[in-house]
CSV table of N, CA and C in Angstrom, one decimal:
chain,number,residue,atom,x,y,z
R,287,MET,N,1.0,-1.4,0.0
R,287,MET,CA,0.0,0.0,0.0
R,287,MET,C,0.9,1.3,0.1
R,288,LYS,N,0.5,2.2,-0.8
R,288,LYS,CA,1.4,3.5,-0.9
R,288,LYS,C,0.5,4.8,-0.4
R,289,TYR,N,1.2,5.3,0.3
R,289,TYR,CA,0.6,6.6,1.1
R,289,TYR,C,1.4,7.7,0.7
R,290,THR,N,0.8,8.7,0.1
R,290,THR,CA,1.3,10.1,-0.3
R,290,THR,C,1.0,11.2,0.5
R,291,ALA,N,1.9,12.0,1.2
R,291,ALA,CA,1.6,13.3,1.8
R,291,ALA,C,1.0,14.2,0.9
R,292,SER,N,0.1,14.9,1.6
R,292,SER,CA,-0.6,16.1,0.7
R,292,SER,C,0.3,17.2,0.2
R,293,ARG,N,0.0,17.5,-0.8
R,293,ARG,CA,0.6,18.8,-1.5
R,293,ARG,C,0.3,20.0,-0.7
R,294,LEU,N,-0.6,20.1,-0.1
R,294,LEU,CA,-1.0,21.3,0.7
R,294,LEU,C,-0.2,21.4,1.9
R,295,SER,N,0.5,20.4,2.4
R,295,SER,CA,1.2,20.4,3.7
R,295,SER,C,2.6,21.1,3.4
R,296,GLU,N,3.1,21.7,4.4
R,296,GLU,CA,4.4,22.4,4.3
R,296,GLU,C,5.6,21.3,3.9
R,297,GLY,N,6.4,21.8,2.9
R,297,GLY,CA,7.5,21.0,2.6
R,297,GLY,C,7.2,20.2,1.7
R,298,ASN,N,5.9,19.7,1.2
R,298,ASN,CA,5.4,18.8,0.2
R,298,ASN,C,5.0,19.3,-0.9
R,299,LYS,N,5.1,20.6,-1.4
R,299,LYS,CA,4.4,21.5,-2.6
R,299,LYS,C,4.7,20.7,-3.9
R,300,LEU,N,5.9,20.4,-4.2
R,300,LEU,CA,6.4,20.1,-5.4
R,300,LEU,C,6.9,18.5,-5.3
R,301,PHE,N,7.5,17.9,-4.5
R,301,PHE,CA,7.6,16.5,-4.2
R,301,PHE,C,7.2,16.0,-2.9
R,302,PRO,N,5.9,15.5,-2.7
R,302,PRO,CA,5.3,15.1,-1.7
R,302,PRO,C,6.0,13.8,-1.2
R,303,ALA,N,6.1,13.5,0.2
R,303,ALA,CA,6.8,12.3,0.9
R,303,ALA,C,5.8,11.3,0.7
R,304,GLN,N,6.6,10.0,0.7
R,304,GLN,CA,5.6,8.9,0.3
R,304,GLN,C,6.1,7.7,1.4
R,305,ILE,N,5.2,6.9,1.8
R,305,ILE,CA,5.3,5.8,2.6
R,305,ILE,C,4.7,4.7,1.9
R,306,ILE,N,5.8,3.5,1.6
R,306,ILE,CA,5.1,2.2,1.1
R,306,ILE,C,5.2,1.3,2.0
R,307,VAL,N,3.9,0.6,2.5
R,307,VAL,CA,3.9,-0.4,3.4
R,307,VAL,C,4.1,-1.8,2.5
R,308,GLU,N,4.9,-2.5,2.8
R,308,GLU,CA,5.2,-3.9,2.0
R,308,GLU,C,5.1,-5.1,3.0
R,309,ASN,N,5.2,-6.4,2.6
R,309,ASN,CA,5.1,-7.3,3.4
R,309,ASN,C,6.2,-7.5,4.7
R,310,THR,N,7.5,-7.0,3.9
R,310,THR,CA,8.7,-7.3,4.9
R,310,THR,C,9.0,-6.2,5.7
R,311,GLY,N,8.3,-5.1,5.2
R,311,GLY,CA,8.9,-3.7,5.9
R,311,GLY,C,8.3,-2.5,5.1
R,312,ILE,N,8.9,-1.3,5.4
R,312,ILE,CA,8.4,-0.1,4.9
R,312,ILE,C,9.5,0.6,4.1
R,313,THR,N,9.0,1.5,3.2
R,313,THR,CA,10.0,2.4,2.5
R,313,THR,C,9.6,3.7,2.7
R,314,ILE,N,10.4,4.6,2.8
R,314,ILE,CA,10.0,6.0,3.2
R,314,ILE,C,10.8,7.0,2.3
R,315,LYS,N,10.0,7.7,1.3
R,315,LYS,CA,10.7,8.3,0.2
R,315,LYS,C,10.4,9.9,0.6
R,316,ILE,N,11.5,10.6,0.8
R,316,ILE,CA,11.2,12.1,1.1
R,316,ILE,C,11.9,12.6,-0.1
R,317,PRO,N,11.5,13.1,-1.0
R,317,PRO,CA,12.0,13.6,-2.1
R,317,PRO,C,12.6,15.3,-2.1
R,318,GLY,N,13.4,15.5,-2.8
R,318,GLY,CA,14.0,17.0,-2.6
R,318,GLY,C,14.1,17.5,-4.1
R,319,PHE,N,14.5,18.9,-4.3
R,319,PHE,CA,14.5,19.5,-5.4
R,319,PHE,C,15.7,18.8,-6.2
R,320,PHE,N,17.1,18.6,-5.6
R,320,PHE,CA,18.0,18.2,-6.4
R,320,PHE,C,18.4,16.9,-5.8
R,321,SER,N,17.9,16.5,-4.6
R,321,SER,CA,18.4,15.1,-4.3
R,321,SER,C,17.2,14.5,-3.4
R,322,GLY,N,17.0,13.3,-2.9
R,322,GLY,CA,15.9,12.7,-2.1
R,322,GLY,C,16.6,11.9,-1.1
R,323,ASP,N,15.9,11.4,-0.3
R,323,ASP,CA,16.1,10.5,0.7
R,323,ASP,C,15.1,9.4,0.7
R,324,GLU,N,15.7,8.1,0.6
R,324,GLU,CA,14.8,6.9,0.3
R,324,GLU,C,15.5,5.8,1.4
R,325,THR,N,14.7,5.3,2.5
R,325,THR,CA,15.0,4.8,3.6
R,325,THR,C,14.1,3.3,3.6
R,326,SER,N,14.7,2.3,3.5
R,326,SER,CA,13.8,1.0,3.5
R,326,SER,C,14.0,0.4,5.0
R,327,VAL,N,13.2,-0.2,5.9
R,327,VAL,CA,13.2,-0.4,7.0
R,327,VAL,C,12.3,-1.7,7.2
R,328,ALA,N,13.0,-2.8,7.6
R,328,ALA,CA,12.3,-4.3,8.1
R,328,ALA,C,11.5,-4.0,9.4
R,329,TYR,N,10.6,-4.6,9.3
R,329,TYR,CA,9.6,-4.4,10.5
R,329,TYR,C,10.4,-4.7,11.8
R,330,ASP,N,11.2,-6.0,11.8
R,330,ASP,CA,11.6,-6.3,13.2
R,330,ASP,C,12.7,-5.4,13.4
R,331,SER,N,13.1,-4.4,12.8
R,331,SER,CA,14.3,-3.4,13.1
R,331,SER,C,13.6,-1.9,13.5
R,332,ILE,N,12.2,-1.9,13.5
R,332,ILE,CA,11.5,-0.7,14.0
R,332,ILE,C,11.1,-0.9,15.4
R,333,SER,N,11.9,0.0,16.3
R,333,SER,CA,11.7,-0.1,17.9
R,333,SER,C,10.5,0.9,18.2
R,334,ALA,N,9.9,1.7,17.5
R,334,ALA,CA,9.1,2.5,17.8
R,334,ALA,C,8.1,3.2,16.8
R,335,VAL,N,6.9,3.5,16.8
R,335,VAL,CA,6.2,4.6,15.7
R,335,VAL,C,5.6,5.6,16.5
R,336,GLU,N,5.5,6.7,16.4
R,336,GLU,CA,4.9,7.9,16.7
R,336,GLU,C,4.2,8.6,15.7
R,337,ILE,N,2.9,9.1,16.1
R,337,ILE,CA,2.4,10.0,15.2
R,337,ILE,C,1.9,11.3,16.0
R,338,ASP,N,2.0,12.3,15.4
R,338,ASP,CA,1.4,13.6,16.0
R,338,ASP,C,0.2,13.9,15.1
R,339,THR,N,-0.8,14.0,15.5
R,339,THR,CA,-2.0,14.4,14.8
R,339,THR,C,-2.8,15.8,15.4
R,340,PRO,N,-2.6,16.7,15.1
R,340,PRO,CA,-3.1,18.0,15.5
R,340,PRO,C,-4.6,18.1,15.2
R,341,LEU,N,-5.1,18.9,15.8
R,341,LEU,CA,-6.8,19.0,15.6
R,341,LEU,C,-7.0,19.5,14.2
R,342,ILE,N,-6.1,20.4,13.9
R,342,ILE,CA,-6.2,21.0,12.3
R,342,ILE,C,-4.9,21.1,11.7
R,343,GLY,N,-4.9,20.5,10.4
R,343,GLY,CA,-3.6,20.4,9.8
R,343,GLY,C,-3.5,18.7,9.4
R,344,PHE,N,-2.0,18.5,9.2
R,344,PHE,CA,-1.6,17.3,8.7
R,344,PHE,C,-0.7,16.6,9.9
R,345,SER,N,-0.8,15.1,10.0
R,345,SER,CA,0.0,14.4,10.7
R,345,SER,C,1.2,14.2,10.2
R,346,THR,N,2.2,14.1,11.5
R,346,THR,CA,3.7,13.7,11.2
R,346,THR,C,3.8,12.4,11.7
R,347,ILE,N,4.6,11.4,10.9
R,347,ILE,CA,4.8,10.1,11.7
R,347,ILE,C,6.3,9.9,11.5
R,348,ARG,N,6.9,9.3,12.8
R,348,ARG,CA,8.2,9.2,13.0
R,348,ARG,C,8.4,7.7,13.1
R,349,PHE,N,9.5,7.2,12.8
R,349,PHE,CA,9.9,5.6,13.0
R,349,PHE,C,11.3,5.6,13.6
R,350,TYR,N,11.2,4.9,14.5
R,350,TYR,CA,12.8,4.6,15.0
R,350,TYR,C,13.2,3.4,14.8
R,351,HIS,N,14.4,3.2,14.4
R,351,HIS,CA,15.0,2.0,14.0
R,351,HIS,C,16.5,2.2,13.9
R,352,ASN,N,17.2,1.0,14.8
R,352,ASN,CA,18.6,0.8,14.9
R,352,ASN,C,19.1,2.3,15.4
R,353,GLY,N,18.5,2.9,16.3
R,353,GLY,CA,19.1,4.1,16.6
R,353,GLY,C,18.7,5.4,15.8
R,354,ASN,N,18.0,5.4,14.7
R,354,ASN,CA,17.9,6.5,13.9
R,354,ASN,C,16.4,6.8,13.9
R,355,LYS,N,16.3,7.9,13.6
R,355,LYS,CA,14.7,8.5,13.4
R,355,LYS,C,14.5,9.0,11.9
R,356,VAL,N,13.4,8.5,11.5
R,356,VAL,CA,13.1,9.2,10.3
R,356,VAL,C,11.7,9.6,10.4
R,357,GLU,N,11.4,10.6,9.8
R,357,GLU,CA,10.1,11.6,10.1
R,357,GLU,C,9.6,11.9,8.8
R,358,ALA,N,8.2,11.8,8.5
R,358,ALA,CA,7.8,12.3,7.3
R,358,ALA,C,6.3,13.0,7.7
R,359,HIS,N,6.2,14.0,7.0
R,359,HIS,CA,5.0,15.2,7.6
R,359,HIS,C,4.0,15.1,6.3
R,360,GLY,N,2.9,15.3,6.5
R,360,GLY,CA,1.9,15.9,5.4
R,360,GLY,C,0.9,15.0,5.4
R,361,PHE,N,0.6,13.8,6.2
R,361,PHE,CA,-0.3,12.6,5.8
R,361,PHE,C,-1.6,13.1,6.6
R,362,SER,N,-2.5,12.5,6.2
R,362,SER,CA,-3.9,12.7,6.9
R,362,SER,C,-3.9,11.9,8.4
R,363,LYS,N,-5.0,12.1,9.2
R,363,LYS,CA,-4.9,11.7,10.1
R,363,LYS,C,-5.4,10.1,10.2
R,364,SER,N,-6.2,9.7,9.3
R,364,SER,CA,-6.6,8.4,9.0
R,364,SER,C,-5.4,7.7,8.5
R,365,ASP,N,-4.8,8.4,7.5
R,365,ASP,CA,-3.4,7.8,6.8
R,365,ASP,C,-2.4,7.1,7.7
R,366,ALA,N,-2.2,8.2,8.6
R,366,ALA,CA,-1.3,8.0,9.7
R,366,ALA,C,-1.5,6.8,10.7
R,367,LYS,N,-2.9,6.8,11.0
R,367,LYS,CA,-3.2,5.6,11.9
R,367,LYS,C,-3.2,4.3,11.3
R,368,GLU,N,-3.6,4.2,9.7
R,368,GLU,CA,-3.4,2.9,9.1
R,368,GLU,C,-1.8,2.7,8.8
R,369,ILE,N,-0.9,3.4,8.6
R,369,ILE,CA,0.5,3.3,8.4
R,369,ILE,C,0.9,2.8,9.9
R,370,LYS,N,0.6,3.4,11.0
R,370,LYS,CA,1.0,2.9,12.4
R,370,LYS,C,0.7,1.4,12.6
R,371,SER,N,-0.6,1.5,12.2
R,371,SER,CA,-1.4,-0.1,12.4
R,371,SER,C,-0.7,-1.1,11.6
R,372,ALA,N,-0.5,-0.9,10.3
R,372,ALA,CA,0.1,-1.7,9.5
R,372,ALA,C,1.5,-2.0,10.1
R,373,ILE,N,2.4,-1.2,10.7
R,373,ILE,CA,3.6,-1.6,11.2
R,373,ILE,C,3.6,-2.3,12.3
R,374,GLU,N,2.6,-1.9,13.2
R,374,GLU,CA,2.5,-2.8,14.3
R,374,GLU,C,1.9,-4.3,14.1
R,375,ASN,N,1.2,-4.4,13.1
R,375,ASN,CA,0.8,-5.8,12.7
R,375,ASN,C,1.8,-6.3,12.0
R,376,GLY,N,2.8,-5.9,11.4
R,376,GLY,CA,4.0,-6.3,10.8
R,376,GLY,C,5.0,-6.7,11.7
R,377,ARG,N,5.1,-5.8,12.8
R,377,ARG,CA,6.0,-6.4,13.9
R,377,ARG,C,5.6,-7.5,14.6
R,378,GLY,N,4.2,-7.7,14.6
R,378,GLY,CA,3.6,-8.6,15.5
R,378,GLY,C,3.7,-10.0,14.9
R,379,LYS,N,3.7,-10.2,13.6
R,379,LYS,CA,3.8,-11.1,12.7
R,379,LYS,C,5.5,-11.9,12.9
R,380,GLY,N,6.4,-10.8,13.0
R,380,GLY,CA,7.8,-11.0,13.0
R,380,GLY,C,8.2,-11.9,14.5
R,381,ARG,N,7.3,-11.5,15.4
R,381,ARG,CA,7.6,-12.0,17.0
R,381,ARG,C,6.8,-13.2,17.2
R,382,SER,N,5.9,-13.6,16.3
R,382,SER,CA,5.0,-14.9,16.6
R,382,SER,C,5.7,-16.2,15.9
């Protein structure tokens, strides 16, 4: 499943962030004008997932893996909750 940040959110006007949820993990794409950042993370290496969902505006989602933090902004509240749920489900499958 692919989730794309809103172009109306700050920092996503031209090149919106994307989070791709796959069977084995997630891929976070934060494009830029001259360069971009793409990170693939396996579910079993994700130590925590946080979402900030303000009353008005777009949500920010943070992933912590192997001591690193990856952050993406501009997702709807429902998308952020779906992404977090998918990651928690993926992490749970790896532990059973």
